[in-house]
Amino acid sequence: MKVDGVAYRTIWVNPDGWSIGIIDQTKLPHAFVTTSLSSMAEAAHAIKAMVVRGAPLIGATGAYGLALAMRVDPSDANLKAAYDVLVETRPTAINLRWALDRVRGVLAKLQPAERAAAAYAESAAICDEDVGVCSAIGDHGHKIIEQLYIEHGRKRPVNILTHCNAGWLACVDWGTALAPIYKAHDAGIPLHVWVDETRPRNQGASLTAWELGRHGVKHTVIADNTGGHLMQHGMVDMCIVGTDRTTRRGDVCNKIGTYLKALAAKDNGVPFYVALPFSTIDWTISDGVKEIPIEERAEEEVTVMTGKTSDGAITSVRIVPDGSRAANYGFDVTPARLVSGLITERGVCLASEAGMTALYPEHAR
Ligand code: MRU
């Protein structure tokens, strides 16, 4: 996507041919800053500190982290050590393990001297593939939005609610949940997006709103507790969210608060779609509530907020009483029964094992 007229992906190899360029997402929306990763440790830190975030982008960064490790020491021991560090950086999004397994699988068959070049090539392939996959998700989701527009007599914009950031910043380009929105907008379908602010890290308020605004998509940021009220009053035509891990029976793990939106959507007959690439499906598990590890992050993400003051300075303030403790669960699981459909690169399916294996027959039991 373009930023001030310049086309960007979220991750790239710098002109030096080896260091990795990324967008520092902790600086958005107030500054667009790019930065470089020069070592596996820097890649691991970028993932853990959420300089990069979003399931597909975490995977791509992990892959390049292995490439950076192989550049300095391509031994078996260092391959294992780098894999072990990177896989531990964030526990919930399965794309990280998927990408690391894919690169390690290629490298394990090679002599050490061949590994660095192969790791860069495989990482680039993962990124290129992600762009194509997200574009296809956009094409399939666009049709659902278009259908809603037609059902409403082409008389008013389609109102879509989304949670967290599942746009191009969370992937390599296009996004998952936002790809259908970009494709529909580009095709001339009038749209308006309700953007959940997504406490505590505010990915909606700071990243989704920024992305949509840059692309000219009408949107309104809402406090996280607003969606149910909007749905009761017919102000939401559909929800689309992303996911960090989806099980083989269609349980969907996504940013904390997604489950509550799905409950409200079910109660109000609002379609609730989840957009995801194949790399987000964990075919090894079924019960998302019992089997997906939920990341717990620092209390300070809840107790302290950061923003821009009227004089333009970026500052942080504590918003809870001194001494009060905070809990910070990063994700929750929406059971498949609350999901209207999964929008994948292969098409749209029911959130069920039968629905998913009809699209991905290679994973049928
Ligand atoms: O903690 P984050 O910002 O990495 O969480 C991101 C999300 O929950 C996204 O919705 C998810 O990765 C799916 S999107 C591509």
XYZ file of N, CA and C and ligand atoms in Angstrom, residues 25 47 50 52-58 90 93 95 134 162-171 175-178 198 201 203 207 241-245 253-256 258 274-277 280 295 297 330-331, ligand 1:
168
model
N 6.128 0.210 14.155
C 4.695 0.417 14.397
C 4.413 1.036 15.753
N 9.835 -8.380 17.403
C 8.583 -9.150 17.524
C 8.037 -9.019 18.950
N 6.700 -5.648 19.893
C 5.622 -5.233 18.990
C 5.983 -4.019 18.133
N 7.056 -4.743 15.256
C 6.229 -5.384 14.233
C 5.229 -6.261 14.971
N 4.030 -6.374 14.408
C 3.033 -7.232 15.057
C 2.003 -7.614 13.991
N 1.053 -8.465 14.385
C 0.117 -9.010 13.394
C 0.654 -10.359 12.955
N -0.237 -11.369 12.939
C 0.223 -12.752 12.768
C 1.105 -12.975 11.535
N 0.675 -12.583 10.319
C 1.550 -12.863 9.170
C 2.883 -12.107 9.215
N 2.865 -10.876 9.715
C 4.123 -10.117 9.757
C 5.083 -10.684 10.809
N 4.538 -11.183 11.906
C 5.403 -11.834 12.895
C 6.113 -13.032 12.243
N 6.608 -14.684 20.772
C 5.169 -14.477 21.022
C 4.476 -15.832 20.871
N 0.173 -16.362 18.043
C 0.032 -16.404 16.575
C 0.822 -17.591 16.022
N 1.389 -18.318 12.962
C 2.175 -17.997 11.755
C 3.669 -17.955 12.065
N -3.151 -12.602 0.682
C -4.005 -11.541 1.258
C -4.823 -10.858 0.159
N -14.704 -3.615 12.742
C -13.504 -4.456 12.863
C -12.835 -4.211 14.207
N -12.054 -5.190 14.624
C -11.393 -5.142 15.933
C -9.893 -5.343 15.724
N -9.101 -4.602 16.482
C -7.640 -4.687 16.391
C -7.163 -4.154 15.038
N -5.978 -4.552 14.631
C -5.494 -4.199 13.290
C -5.211 -5.483 12.543
N -5.976 -5.688 11.489
C -5.736 -6.820 10.599
C -5.625 -6.279 9.186
N -4.905 -5.184 9.066
C -4.692 -4.554 7.770
C -3.317 -4.850 7.225
N -2.863 -4.021 6.292
C -1.576 -4.323 5.653
C -0.426 -4.231 6.635
N -0.590 -3.420 7.695
C 0.482 -3.326 8.695
C 0.670 -4.638 9.454
N -0.371 -5.456 9.522
C -0.289 -6.728 10.246
C 0.224 -7.859 9.364
N 0.329 -7.576 8.055
C 0.744 -8.614 7.106
C 1.955 -8.062 6.338
N -3.371 -6.954 3.982
C -4.070 -7.290 5.223
C -4.961 -8.502 5.045
N -5.577 -8.896 6.177
C -6.548 -9.995 6.125
C -7.956 -9.394 6.200
N -8.367 -8.938 7.386
C -9.730 -8.382 7.517
C -9.910 -7.098 6.711
N -8.843 -6.319 6.553
C -9.014 -5.058 5.812
C -8.879 -5.237 4.299
N -9.406 -0.952 20.634
C -8.598 -2.143 20.935
C -7.568 -1.909 22.037
N -3.353 -1.997 23.705
C -2.300 -1.449 22.834
C -2.861 -0.518 21.765
N -4.363 -0.942 18.881
C -4.045 -1.179 17.466
C -5.120 -0.629 16.533
N -3.463 2.154 14.503
C -2.989 1.536 13.259
C -4.104 1.393 12.218
N -13.025 -9.593 11.229
C -11.812 -9.523 12.046
C -10.764 -10.477 11.474
N -9.549 -10.333 11.955
C -8.491 -11.278 11.600
C -8.395 -12.365 12.661
N -7.340 -13.145 12.611
C -7.117 -14.174 13.630
C -5.628 -14.491 13.730
N -5.240 -14.871 14.921
C -3.849 -15.260 15.164
C -3.654 -16.768 15.140
N -4.743 -17.481 15.351
C -4.691 -18.946 15.242
C -6.126 -19.462 15.156
N -8.950 -17.692 17.455
C -8.260 -16.899 18.476
C -7.844 -15.571 17.856
N -8.220 -14.484 18.482
C -7.854 -13.151 17.967
C -7.704 -12.206 19.153
N -7.372 -10.978 18.852
C -7.113 -9.971 19.882
C -8.218 -9.941 20.941
N -7.805 -9.767 22.186
C -8.746 -9.767 23.306
C -9.925 -8.805 23.019
N -12.431 -9.780 20.920
C -13.105 -10.276 19.710
C -14.321 -11.127 20.081
N -14.467 -13.967 9.701
C -13.050 -13.947 10.079
C -12.229 -14.184 8.812
N -11.261 -13.299 8.564
C -10.428 -13.408 7.358
C -9.053 -13.942 7.749
N -8.582 -14.955 7.019
C -7.307 -15.573 7.417
C -6.612 -16.280 6.255
N -5.290 -16.268 6.287
C -4.532 -17.084 5.334
C -4.355 -18.494 5.871
N -2.436 -19.390 9.120
C -2.970 -19.109 10.457
C -3.765 -20.285 11.007
N -1.321 -15.286 25.218
C -0.218 -14.430 25.659
C -0.676 -13.506 26.795
N 0.750 -10.170 28.771
C 1.788 -9.162 28.596
C 1.881 -8.268 29.833
N -3.688 -11.044 26.108
C -3.607 -10.472 24.769
C -4.683 -10.939 23.801
N -5.234 -12.127 24.021
C -6.121 -12.736 23.026
C -7.277 -13.452 23.710
O -0.999 -8.309 19.307
P -1.070 -8.055 17.842
O -1.152 -6.610 17.483
O 0.031 -8.776 17.085
O -2.433 -8.728 17.437
C -2.844 -8.707 16.095
C -4.188 -9.259 15.904
O -4.828 -9.740 16.813
C -4.682 -9.333 14.522
O -6.059 -9.156 14.479
C -4.272 -10.698 14.010
O -2.885 -10.812 13.935
C -4.867 -11.113 12.744
S -4.393 -10.204 11.455
C -3.529 -10.252 10.360
